[in-house]
mmCIF file of C-alpha atoms in Angstrom:
data_model
loop_
_atom_site.group_PDB
_atom_site.id
_atom_site.type_symbol
_atom_site.label_atom_id
_atom_site.label_comp_id
_atom_site.label_asym_id
_atom_site.label_seq_id
_atom_site.Cartn_x
_atom_site.Cartn_y
_atom_site.Cartn_z
ATOM 1 C CA MET A 1 74.547 108.023 -100.142
ATOM 2 C CA GLN A 2 72.114 107.592 -103.044
ATOM 3 C CA ARG A 3 69.232 110.026 -102.957
ATOM 4 C CA GLN A 4 65.751 108.531 -103.142
ATOM 5 C CA LYS A 5 63.827 109.383 -106.298
ATOM 6 C CA PRO A 6 60.925 111.817 -105.848
ATOM 7 C CA TYR A 7 57.568 110.071 -105.530
ATOM 8 C CA LEU A 8 56.192 111.383 -108.834
ATOM 9 C CA ASP A 9 59.191 109.976 -110.698
ATOM 10 C CA SER A 10 58.690 106.567 -109.078
ATOM 11 C CA PHE A 11 54.951 105.973 -109.486
ATOM 12 C CA PRO A 12 53.338 104.450 -111.400
ATOM 13 C CA ASP A 13 55.631 101.779 -112.810
ATOM 14 C CA VAL A 14 55.945 101.193 -116.563
ATOM 15 C CA ASN A 15 52.777 99.088 -116.571
ATOM 16 C CA GLY A 16 50.745 101.725 -114.779
ATOM 17 C CA TYR A 17 50.728 100.192 -111.306
ATOM 18 C CA PHE A 18 50.758 102.031 -108.002
ATOM 19 C CA GLY A 19 51.691 99.066 -105.845
ATOM 20 C CA LYS A 20 48.989 96.511 -106.697
ATOM 21 C CA PHE A 21 46.519 99.153 -107.922
ATOM 22 C CA GLY A 22 46.111 100.452 -111.462
ATOM 23 C CA GLY A 23 47.141 98.575 -114.593
ATOM 24 C CA SER A 24 45.141 98.167 -117.777
ATOM 25 C CA PHE A 25 42.288 95.673 -118.050
ATOM 26 C CA ILE A 26 40.774 96.412 -121.434
ATOM 27 C CA PRO A 27 39.409 94.596 -124.501
ATOM 28 C CA ALA A 28 42.027 93.569 -127.066
ATOM 29 C CA GLU A 29 40.718 96.116 -129.562
ATOM 30 C CA LEU A 30 41.604 98.952 -127.150
ATOM 31 C CA GLU A 31 45.160 97.848 -126.469
ATOM 32 C CA LYS A 32 46.635 99.480 -129.576
ATOM 33 C CA PRO A 33 44.956 102.922 -129.221
ATOM 34 C CA PHE A 34 45.749 103.112 -125.502
ATOM 35 C CA SER A 35 49.338 102.110 -126.221
ATOM 36 C CA GLN A 36 49.523 104.901 -128.809
ATOM 37 C CA ILE A 37 48.231 107.407 -126.259
ATOM 38 C CA ASN A 38 50.814 106.214 -123.743
ATOM 39 C CA GLU A 39 53.684 106.437 -126.220
ATOM 40 C CA ALA A 40 52.596 109.874 -127.399
ATOM 41 C CA TYR A 41 52.273 111.173 -123.840
ATOM 42 C CA ASN A 42 55.692 109.831 -122.809
ATOM 43 C CA LYS A 43 57.247 111.586 -125.794
ATOM 44 C CA LEU A 44 55.300 114.855 -125.707
ATOM 45 C CA SER A 45 55.571 115.339 -121.952
ATOM 46 C CA LYS A 46 59.306 115.883 -122.510
ATOM 47 C CA ASP A 47 58.943 117.893 -125.730
ATOM 48 C CA PHE A 48 59.731 121.625 -125.406
ATOM 49 C CA ASN A 49 57.145 122.752 -127.954
ATOM 50 C CA PHE A 50 54.318 120.752 -126.334
ATOM 51 C CA ILE A 51 55.289 121.953 -122.852
ATOM 52 C CA ASN A 52 55.583 125.562 -124.006
ATOM 53 C CA GLU A 53 52.255 125.526 -125.842
ATOM 54 C CA LEU A 54 50.502 124.080 -122.793
ATOM 55 C CA LYS A 55 52.204 126.641 -120.560
ATOM 56 C CA ASN A 56 50.960 129.488 -122.779
ATOM 57 C CA ILE A 57 47.428 128.049 -122.841
ATOM 58 C CA ARG A 58 47.378 127.916 -119.062
ATOM 59 C CA LYS A 59 48.647 131.467 -118.675
ATOM 60 C CA TYR A 60 46.850 133.320 -121.463
ATOM 61 C CA TYR A 61 43.671 131.251 -121.928
ATOM 62 C CA GLN A 62 42.908 129.516 -118.644
ATOM 63 C CA GLY A 63 44.055 132.360 -116.414
ATOM 64 C CA ARG A 64 46.582 130.432 -114.357
ATOM 65 C CA PRO A 65 47.976 130.615 -111.789
ATOM 66 C CA THR A 66 44.815 130.617 -109.719
ATOM 67 C CA PRO A 67 45.280 132.317 -106.335
ATOM 68 C CA ILE A 68 45.290 131.065 -102.768
ATOM 69 C CA TYR A 69 42.853 132.949 -100.548
ATOM 70 C CA TYR A 70 42.870 133.126 -96.756
ATOM 71 C CA ALA A 71 39.237 132.589 -95.718
ATOM 72 C CA LYS A 72 39.419 134.904 -92.716
ATOM 73 C CA ASN A 73 35.699 135.015 -91.909
ATOM 74 C CA ILE A 74 35.285 131.241 -91.879
ATOM 75 C CA SER A 75 38.565 130.898 -90.008
ATOM 76 C CA ASN A 76 37.287 133.292 -87.349
ATOM 77 C CA LYS A 77 34.021 131.379 -87.139
ATOM 78 C CA VAL A 78 35.579 127.950 -86.582
ATOM 79 C CA GLY A 79 38.685 129.119 -84.781
ATOM 80 C CA GLY A 80 41.231 127.758 -87.262
ATOM 81 C CA ASN A 81 43.263 128.878 -90.276
ATOM 82 C CA ILE A 82 41.640 127.892 -93.581
ATOM 83 C CA TYR A 83 43.096 128.730 -96.976
ATOM 84 C CA LEU A 84 41.458 128.023 -100.350
ATOM 85 C CA LYS A 85 43.177 127.132 -103.613
ATOM 86 C CA ARG A 86 40.772 128.911 -105.956
ATOM 87 C CA GLU A 87 40.297 126.486 -108.866
ATOM 88 C CA ASP A 88 36.811 127.985 -109.180
ATOM 89 C CA LEU A 89 38.589 130.923 -110.842
ATOM 90 C CA ASN A 90 40.126 128.697 -113.535
ATOM 91 C CA HIS A 91 38.414 129.250 -116.904
ATOM 92 C CA THR A 92 35.116 127.271 -117.076
ATOM 93 C CA GLY A 93 34.920 127.386 -113.280
ATOM 94 C CA ALA A 94 36.698 124.206 -112.197
ATOM 95 C CA HIS A 95 39.984 122.308 -112.230
ATOM 96 C CA LYS A 96 38.889 120.060 -115.098
ATOM 97 C CA LEU A 97 40.264 122.345 -117.829
ATOM 98 C CA ASN A 98 43.801 121.628 -116.580
ATOM 99 C CA HIS A 99 43.772 118.153 -118.095
ATOM 100 C CA CYS A 100 41.169 118.749 -120.817
ATOM 101 C CA MET A 101 43.265 121.322 -122.676
ATOM 102 C CA ALA A 102 46.257 118.991 -122.384
ATOM 103 C CA GLU A 103 44.302 115.926 -123.542
ATOM 104 C CA ALA A 104 42.908 117.855 -126.515
ATOM 105 C CA LEU A 105 46.401 119.053 -127.419
ATOM 106 C CA LEU A 106 47.560 115.431 -127.234
ATOM 107 C CA ALA A 107 44.652 114.379 -129.467
ATOM 108 C CA LYS A 108 45.682 116.974 -132.073
ATOM 109 C CA HIS A 109 49.229 115.591 -132.089
ATOM 110 C CA LEU A 110 47.760 112.107 -132.642
ATOM 111 C CA GLY A 111 45.728 113.368 -135.589
ATOM 112 C CA LYS A 112 42.358 112.709 -133.946
ATOM 113 C CA LYS A 113 39.221 114.510 -135.093
ATOM 114 C CA LYS A 114 36.915 113.876 -132.148
ATOM 115 C CA LEU A 115 36.933 113.794 -128.349
ATOM 116 C CA ILE A 116 34.634 111.421 -126.447
ATOM 117 C CA ALA A 117 34.090 111.582 -122.699
ATOM 118 C CA GLU A 118 31.832 110.955 -119.739
ATOM 119 C CA THR A 119 30.722 113.558 -117.226
ATOM 120 C CA GLY A 120 28.903 113.535 -113.900
ATOM 121 C CA ALA A 121 28.492 117.087 -112.630
ATOM 122 C CA GLY A 122 29.148 118.389 -116.126
ATOM 123 C CA GLN A 123 32.398 120.182 -115.238
ATOM 124 C CA HIS A 124 34.531 117.752 -117.233
ATOM 125 C CA GLY A 125 32.014 117.930 -120.074
ATOM 126 C CA VAL A 126 32.095 121.727 -120.177
ATOM 127 C CA ALA A 127 35.888 121.756 -119.972
ATOM 128 C CA LEU A 128 36.277 119.202 -122.764
ATOM 129 C CA ALA A 129 33.738 120.991 -124.953
ATOM 130 C CA THR A 130 35.749 124.171 -124.373
ATOM 131 C CA ALA A 131 38.991 122.445 -125.325
ATOM 132 C CA ALA A 132 37.365 120.946 -128.425
ATOM 133 C CA ALA A 133 36.165 124.380 -129.532
ATOM 134 C CA TYR A 134 39.640 125.829 -128.965
ATOM 135 C CA PHE A 135 41.364 123.137 -131.036
ATOM 136 C CA GLY A 136 38.650 122.708 -133.680
ATOM 137 C CA LEU A 137 37.667 119.159 -132.698
ATOM 138 C CA GLU A 138 34.305 117.433 -132.506
ATOM 139 C CA CYS A 139 33.086 116.624 -129.008
ATOM 140 C CA GLU A 140 30.680 113.975 -127.713
ATOM 141 C CA ILE A 141 29.746 113.916 -124.028
ATOM 142 C CA HIS A 142 27.946 111.013 -122.346
ATOM 143 C CA MET A 143 25.948 112.001 -119.272
ATOM 144 C CA GLY A 144 23.462 110.149 -117.104
ATOM 145 C CA GLU A 145 19.850 111.227 -117.452
ATOM 146 C CA VAL A 146 19.651 111.934 -113.697
ATOM 147 C CA ASP A 147 22.699 114.215 -113.875
ATOM 148 C CA ILE A 148 21.406 115.975 -116.983
ATOM 149 C CA LYS A 149 18.375 117.102 -115.011
ATOM 150 C CA LYS A 150 20.361 117.869 -111.862
ATOM 151 C CA GLU A 151 23.167 119.792 -113.578
ATOM 152 C CA TYR A 152 21.190 121.373 -116.417
ATOM 153 C CA PRO A 153 23.135 124.690 -116.480
ATOM 154 C CA ASN A 154 26.252 122.755 -117.500
ATOM 155 C CA VAL A 155 24.288 120.845 -120.140
ATOM 156 C CA VAL A 156 23.297 124.168 -121.705
ATOM 157 C CA LYS A 157 26.923 125.332 -121.654
ATOM 158 C CA MET A 158 28.091 122.154 -123.395
ATOM 159 C CA LYS A 159 25.496 122.590 -126.127
ATOM 160 C CA ILE A 160 26.435 126.245 -126.641
ATOM 161 C CA LEU A 161 30.075 125.186 -126.961
ATOM 162 C CA GLY A 162 29.100 122.771 -129.740
ATOM 163 C CA ALA A 163 29.214 119.417 -127.961
ATOM 164 C CA LYS A 164 26.840 116.557 -128.716
ATOM 165 C CA ILE A 165 25.171 115.323 -125.520
ATOM 166 C CA VAL A 166 24.337 111.612 -125.259
ATOM 167 C CA ALA A 167 21.774 110.984 -122.519
ATOM 168 C CA VAL A 168 22.432 107.686 -120.741
ATOM 169 C CA THR A 169 19.278 105.926 -119.597
ATOM 170 C CA LYS A 170 20.681 102.617 -118.303
ATOM 171 C CA GLY A 171 21.024 101.580 -114.658
ATOM 172 C CA LEU A 172 21.105 104.423 -112.154
ATOM 173 C CA LYS A 173 21.581 106.899 -115.033
ATOM 174 C CA THR A 174 24.542 108.597 -113.334
ATOM 175 C CA LEU A 175 28.346 108.700 -113.644
ATOM 176 C CA LYS A 176 29.191 104.982 -113.790
ATOM 177 C CA GLU A 177 26.691 104.419 -116.605
ATOM 178 C CA ALA A 178 28.021 107.492 -118.419
ATOM 179 C CA VAL A 179 31.529 105.973 -118.348
ATOM 180 C CA ASP A 180 30.169 102.656 -119.681
ATOM 181 C CA SER A 181 28.385 104.447 -122.516
ATOM 182 C CA ALA A 182 31.402 106.561 -123.458
ATOM 183 C CA PHE A 183 33.641 103.475 -123.601
ATOM 184 C CA GLU A 184 31.152 101.773 -125.924
ATOM 185 C CA ALA A 185 31.085 104.783 -128.239
ATOM 186 C CA TYR A 186 34.871 105.016 -128.301
ATOM 187 C CA LEU A 187 35.178 101.346 -129.258
ATOM 188 C CA LYS A 188 33.279 102.062 -132.464
ATOM 189 C CA ASP A 189 35.839 104.570 -133.775
ATOM 190 C CA THR A 190 39.244 104.480 -132.106
ATOM 191 C CA GLU A 191 40.889 105.542 -135.367
ATOM 192 C CA ASN A 192 39.433 109.068 -135.478
ATOM 193 C CA SER A 193 38.509 109.706 -131.854
ATOM 194 C CA MET A 194 40.186 109.839 -128.457
ATOM 195 C CA PHE A 195 38.577 108.941 -125.162
ATOM 196 C CA ALA A 196 39.434 111.851 -122.856
ATOM 197 C CA ILE A 197 38.921 110.346 -119.396
ATOM 198 C CA GLY A 198 37.814 112.914 -116.853
ATOM 199 C CA SER A 199 39.660 111.838 -113.717
ATOM 200 C CA VAL A 200 42.613 109.840 -112.382
ATOM 201 C CA VAL A 201 40.767 106.616 -113.219
ATOM 202 C CA GLY A 202 40.619 104.216 -116.137
ATOM 203 C CA PRO A 203 43.312 102.105 -117.788
ATOM 204 C CA HIS A 204 46.967 103.163 -117.893
ATOM 205 C CA PRO A 205 48.130 105.791 -118.834
ATOM 206 C CA PHE A 206 45.155 107.946 -117.762
ATOM 207 C CA PRO A 207 45.629 107.853 -113.951
ATOM 208 C CA LYS A 208 49.236 109.012 -114.421
ATOM 209 C CA MET A 209 48.534 111.397 -117.283
ATOM 210 C CA VAL A 210 45.611 113.187 -115.631
ATOM 211 C CA ARG A 211 47.551 113.392 -112.349
ATOM 212 C CA ASP A 212 50.509 114.967 -114.118
ATOM 213 C CA PHE A 213 48.316 117.503 -115.923
ATOM 214 C CA GLN A 214 46.480 118.330 -112.682
ATOM 215 C CA SER A 215 49.672 118.603 -110.616
ATOM 216 C CA VAL A 216 49.840 122.243 -111.695
ATOM 217 C CA ILE A 217 47.357 122.885 -108.863
ATOM 218 C CA GLY A 218 49.682 121.486 -106.231
ATOM 219 C CA PHE A 219 52.918 123.024 -107.459
ATOM 220 C CA GLU A 220 51.303 126.446 -107.761
ATOM 221 C CA ALA A 221 49.771 126.071 -104.302
ATOM 222 C CA ARG A 222 53.026 124.948 -102.687
ATOM 223 C CA GLU A 223 54.931 127.954 -104.021
ATOM 224 C CA GLN A 224 52.097 130.370 -103.200
ATOM 225 C CA PHE A 225 51.654 129.085 -99.655
ATOM 226 C CA LEU A 226 55.365 129.391 -98.933
ATOM 227 C CA GLU A 227 55.310 132.941 -100.275
ATOM 228 C CA MET A 228 52.228 133.857 -98.214
ATOM 229 C CA THR A 229 53.194 132.270 -94.901
ATOM 230 C CA GLY A 230 56.866 131.306 -95.051
ATOM 231 C CA LYS A 231 56.074 127.640 -94.464
ATOM 232 C CA LEU A 232 54.045 124.742 -95.820
ATOM 233 C CA PRO A 233 50.466 124.051 -94.679
ATOM 234 C CA ASP A 234 49.983 121.554 -91.880
ATOM 235 C CA MET A 235 47.169 119.835 -93.751
ATOM 236 C CA VAL A 236 45.885 119.720 -97.338
ATOM 237 C CA THR A 237 42.429 118.425 -98.159
ATOM 238 C CA ALA A 238 40.304 117.805 -101.247
ATOM 239 C CA CYS A 239 37.137 115.949 -102.181
ATOM 240 C CA VAL A 240 37.526 112.542 -103.804
ATOM 241 C CA GLY A 241 35.292 110.650 -106.194
ATOM 242 C CA GLY A 242 37.616 109.574 -108.974
ATOM 243 C CA GLY A 243 40.001 112.043 -107.413
ATOM 244 C CA SER A 244 41.592 114.315 -110.047
ATOM 245 C CA ASN A 245 41.527 117.560 -108.081
ATOM 246 C CA ALA A 246 42.806 115.740 -104.992
ATOM 247 C CA MET A 247 45.739 114.119 -106.823
ATOM 248 C CA GLY A 248 46.403 117.482 -108.437
ATOM 249 C CA ILE A 249 46.896 119.283 -105.145
ATOM 250 C CA PHE A 250 48.369 116.299 -103.234
ATOM 251 C CA SER A 251 51.078 115.768 -105.875
ATOM 252 C CA ALA A 252 53.288 118.615 -104.713
ATOM 253 C CA PHE A 253 53.123 117.627 -101.030
ATOM 254 C CA ILE A 254 53.554 113.830 -101.076
ATOM 255 C CA ASP A 255 57.270 114.029 -100.303
ATOM 256 C CA ASP A 256 56.687 116.579 -97.505
ATOM 257 C CA SER A 257 55.584 116.021 -93.915
ATOM 258 C CA VAL A 258 52.174 117.524 -94.673
ATOM 259 C CA LYS A 259 48.991 115.687 -93.709
ATOM 260 C CA LEU A 260 46.796 114.823 -96.703
ATOM 261 C CA TYR A 261 43.063 114.197 -96.290
ATOM 262 C CA ALA A 262 40.920 112.748 -99.085
ATOM 263 C CA VAL A 263 37.287 113.577 -98.306
ATOM 264 C CA GLU A 264 34.697 111.049 -99.446
ATOM 265 C CA PRO A 265 30.940 111.593 -99.828
ATOM 266 C CA ALA A 266 29.162 109.985 -96.872
ATOM 267 C CA GLY A 267 25.849 110.830 -98.512
ATOM 268 C CA LYS A 268 22.838 110.108 -96.338
ATOM 269 C CA GLY A 269 23.854 106.898 -94.548
ATOM 270 C CA ASP A 270 26.277 103.986 -94.301
ATOM 271 C CA LYS A 271 24.241 101.408 -96.215
ATOM 272 C CA ILE A 272 24.955 100.390 -99.813
ATOM 273 C CA GLY A 273 23.350 102.927 -102.122
ATOM 274 C CA GLU A 274 23.370 105.727 -99.543
ATOM 275 C CA HIS A 275 26.952 106.964 -100.050
ATOM 276 C CA SER A 276 29.921 106.972 -102.433
ATOM 277 C CA ALA A 277 32.688 106.369 -99.894
ATOM 278 C CA SER A 278 34.768 103.785 -101.761
ATOM 279 C CA LEU A 279 37.923 103.913 -99.643
ATOM 280 C CA THR A 280 35.921 103.760 -96.419
ATOM 281 C CA TYR A 281 33.563 100.896 -97.270
ATOM 282 C CA GLY A 282 34.980 99.299 -100.426
ATOM 283 C CA GLU A 283 37.231 96.397 -101.332
ATOM 284 C CA GLU A 284 39.677 95.594 -104.094
ATOM 285 C CA GLY A 285 38.141 95.141 -107.525
ATOM 286 C CA ILE A 286 38.425 95.857 -111.240
ATOM 287 C CA MET A 287 36.121 98.302 -112.997
ATOM 288 C CA HIS A 288 36.434 100.478 -116.094
ATOM 289 C CA GLY A 289 39.817 98.991 -116.948
ATOM 290 C CA PHE A 290 41.736 99.458 -113.680
ATOM 291 C CA ASN A 291 42.231 97.714 -110.346
ATOM 292 C CA SER A 292 41.399 99.775 -107.278
ATOM 293 C CA ILE A 293 39.118 99.921 -104.244
ATOM 294 C CA MET A 294 35.437 99.838 -105.146
ATOM 295 C CA LEU A 295 32.017 99.502 -103.611
ATOM 296 C CA LYS A 296 30.402 96.147 -104.376
ATOM 297 C CA ASN A 297 26.938 94.694 -103.988
ATOM 298 C CA GLU A 298 26.109 91.188 -102.755
ATOM 299 C CA ASN A 299 26.999 89.798 -106.204
ATOM 300 C CA LYS A 300 30.451 91.441 -106.071
ATOM 301 C CA GLU A 301 29.466 93.831 -108.849
ATOM 302 C CA PRO A 302 29.756 97.643 -108.696
ATOM 303 C CA ALA A 303 27.271 98.810 -106.084
ATOM 304 C CA PRO A 304 24.726 101.608 -106.469
ATOM 305 C CA VAL A 305 26.038 104.846 -105.001
ATOM 306 C CA HIS A 306 24.718 108.201 -103.894
ATOM 307 C CA SER A 307 26.005 111.708 -103.330
ATOM 308 C CA ILE A 308 24.415 115.102 -103.520
ATOM 309 C CA ALA A 309 27.420 116.023 -105.684
ATOM 310 C CA SER A 310 27.253 114.389 -109.114
ATOM 311 C CA GLY A 311 30.990 114.740 -109.768
ATOM 312 C CA ILE A 312 31.937 112.399 -106.903
ATOM 313 C CA ASP A 313 29.040 109.966 -107.287
ATOM 314 C CA TYR A 314 31.223 107.006 -108.359
ATOM 315 C CA PRO A 315 31.632 103.449 -106.970
ATOM 316 C CA SER A 316 35.431 103.388 -107.181
ATOM 317 C CA VAL A 317 38.406 105.687 -106.744
ATOM 318 C CA GLY A 318 41.584 106.401 -108.668
ATOM 319 C CA PRO A 319 44.228 103.674 -108.154
ATOM 320 C CA GLU A 320 46.782 106.147 -106.866
ATOM 321 C CA HIS A 321 44.398 107.183 -104.099
ATOM 322 C CA ALA A 322 43.936 103.511 -103.209
ATOM 323 C CA TYR A 323 47.703 103.062 -103.055
ATOM 324 C CA LEU A 324 48.457 106.191 -101.015
ATOM 325 C CA ASN A 325 45.761 105.246 -98.532
ATOM 326 C CA SER A 326 47.035 101.642 -98.325
ATOM 327 C CA ILE A 327 50.524 102.804 -97.305
ATOM 328 C CA GLY A 328 49.165 105.351 -94.825
ATOM 329 C CA ARG A 329 50.279 108.443 -96.760
ATOM 330 C CA THR A 330 46.747 109.820 -96.987
ATOM 331 C CA ASN A 331 43.959 109.928 -94.452
ATOM 332 C CA ILE A 332 40.247 109.639 -95.187
ATOM 333 C CA GLY A 333 37.661 112.224 -94.200
ATOM 334 C CA LEU A 334 33.906 111.876 -94.557
ATOM 335 C CA CYS A 335 31.271 114.486 -95.311
ATOM 336 C CA SER A 336 27.520 113.947 -95.485
ATOM 337 C CA ASP A 337 25.102 115.591 -97.904
ATOM 338 C CA ASP A 338 23.778 117.865 -95.151
ATOM 339 C CA GLU A 339 27.268 118.911 -94.052
ATOM 340 C CA ALA A 340 28.178 119.732 -97.664
ATOM 341 C CA VAL A 341 25.103 121.937 -98.070
ATOM 342 C CA GLU A 342 25.872 123.717 -94.797
ATOM 343 C CA ALA A 343 29.413 124.425 -96.034
ATOM 344 C CA PHE A 344 27.992 125.568 -99.400
ATOM 345 C CA TYR A 345 25.888 128.214 -97.671
ATOM 346 C CA THR A 346 28.583 129.123 -95.143
ATOM 347 C CA LEU A 347 31.210 129.939 -97.771
ATOM 348 C CA SER A 348 28.634 131.814 -99.840
ATOM 349 C CA ARG A 349 27.437 133.964 -96.945
ATOM 350 C CA LEU A 350 30.691 134.517 -95.070
ATOM 351 C CA GLU A 351 33.165 134.888 -97.941
ATOM 352 C CA GLY A 352 31.036 135.731 -100.985
ATOM 353 C CA ILE A 353 32.203 132.591 -102.812
ATOM 354 C CA ILE A 354 29.617 130.077 -104.079
ATOM 355 C CA PRO A 355 31.363 126.686 -104.218
ATOM 356 C CA ALA A 356 30.517 123.543 -106.144
ATOM 357 C CA LEU A 357 28.863 120.857 -104.040
ATOM 358 C CA GLU A 358 31.878 118.643 -104.690
ATOM 359 C CA SER A 359 34.227 121.276 -103.240
ATOM 360 C CA SER A 360 31.820 121.857 -100.356
ATOM 361 C CA HIS A 361 32.652 118.359 -99.101
ATOM 362 C CA ALA A 362 36.320 119.284 -98.651
ATOM 363 C CA LEU A 363 35.417 122.614 -97.068
ATOM 364 C CA ALA A 364 32.975 121.003 -94.636
ATOM 365 C CA PHE A 365 35.635 118.560 -93.495
ATOM 366 C CA ALA A 366 38.201 121.359 -93.180
ATOM 367 C CA MET A 367 35.818 123.311 -90.945
ATOM 368 C CA LYS A 368 35.309 120.280 -88.671
ATOM 369 C CA TYR A 369 39.049 119.622 -88.597
ATOM 370 C CA ALA A 370 39.881 123.271 -87.835
ATOM 371 C CA LYS A 371 37.716 123.273 -84.717
ATOM 372 C CA GLU A 372 39.876 120.525 -83.237
ATOM 373 C CA HIS A 373 43.222 121.759 -84.632
ATOM 374 C CA LYS A 374 43.049 125.513 -84.107
ATOM 375 C CA ASP A 375 46.782 126.101 -84.447
ATOM 376 C CA GLU A 376 47.136 124.328 -87.793
ATOM 377 C CA SER A 377 46.991 125.862 -91.254
ATOM 378 C CA ILE A 378 44.643 124.037 -93.620
ATOM 379 C CA LEU A 379 44.720 124.277 -97.411
ATOM 380 C CA VAL A 380 41.506 123.301 -99.183
ATOM 381 C CA SER A 381 41.236 122.508 -102.885
ATOM 382 C CA LEU A 382 38.217 124.589 -103.883
ATOM 383 C CA SER A 383 37.872 122.546 -107.046
ATOM 384 C CA GLY A 384 34.982 124.404 -108.656
ATOM 385 C CA ARG A 385 32.299 127.040 -108.410
ATOM 386 C CA GLY A 386 28.647 126.371 -107.691
ATOM 387 C CA ASP A 387 26.809 127.959 -110.623
ATOM 388 C CA LYS A 388 25.792 124.504 -111.778
ATOM 389 C CA ASP A 389 24.347 123.600 -108.358
ATOM 390 C CA ILE A 390 22.333 126.650 -107.345
ATOM 391 C CA ASP A 391 18.990 125.537 -108.837
ATOM 392 C CA PHE A 392 19.288 122.078 -107.258
ATOM 393 C CA VAL A 393 20.300 123.453 -103.868
ATOM 394 C CA ILE A 394 17.549 126.069 -103.712
ATOM 395 C CA GLU A 395 14.925 123.556 -104.816
ATOM 396 C CA ASN A 396 15.973 120.859 -102.346
ATOM 397 C CA TYR A 397 17.617 122.848 -99.533
ATOM 398 C CA PRO A 398 15.863 126.236 -99.596
ATOM 399 C CA LEU A 399 17.259 129.282 -97.879
ATOM 400 C CA VAL A 400 16.234 129.718 -94.260
#
């Protein structure tokens, strides 16, 4: 009997499709540079020296592996068993460095001099600025004016690290517009620069490439959880905007009988412009070079979105998330702004861990889930720490 290929070896196909989602819908002038990135990644991902250098960076620079922590106080409070994969302890305070160091290393192999990227919460921007400093590359980060004000601590970090910040003042002045602006800048100099996309979105090969670089989260977590408990978790959950931390941790469990929950930002309501729940309320559409599920307005254009968490404030979702949801492999959870803030304070006060607002969405859902599934073990991707959010939270949701 022929053994079925593991999921990660089967998806995406050679054209970057996960079922009908994914692909590459880009201007003709971007086809050559993106093809070069794809060819280089396919070669280097199998190259011993590249793999070994990245492994050493993760161990000696990033501080990997990050631990799994049993959140006993929260577990006692809700009556369940909640574990946290502590990506907040990764260097720069979030999971983003996992793919940024790898993308920068790839850029060096391609002979590029500059990295260009978008950022929402600033975690990708800080991580890419860090990687650029490490490898001696220039760095240009495009960030919406709203997010610059909201996530100012990360803006300061990026500047200290040597990055040039481009404030985006178009449209809603948040993540979507930052992506638009970064694409425009990259088009002007594809010869010397590389667009380092910050999630499992964009044209092929980025959804695959970022997933593969982020899968270190899942494979570490799988091994650690087995060592800690002797079995796999019953459920794994992570917040989803574009969805890089979620695909990172889901990757190692897709072929197992483990429930996977992608938690979307329900924001402050179910009307257009009040949430960023693409999989829940969206429909198929093409944006930023890939086909996926997206939120649309009455003109069938990308809809305005909202979330208290800038890093998941995006009107679409990675194509792999769209595919996994379409075949029933993942489930969707929802978390409102208020629930995320409550989880933010709960983790801070009960466990002494201040989480990012993005991560708080996954934690809030896990707490709700645990109350109804008290015998199950739940693994949460704690994708980042909340240093960047504390001023915003205190100003808008003061301590009681």
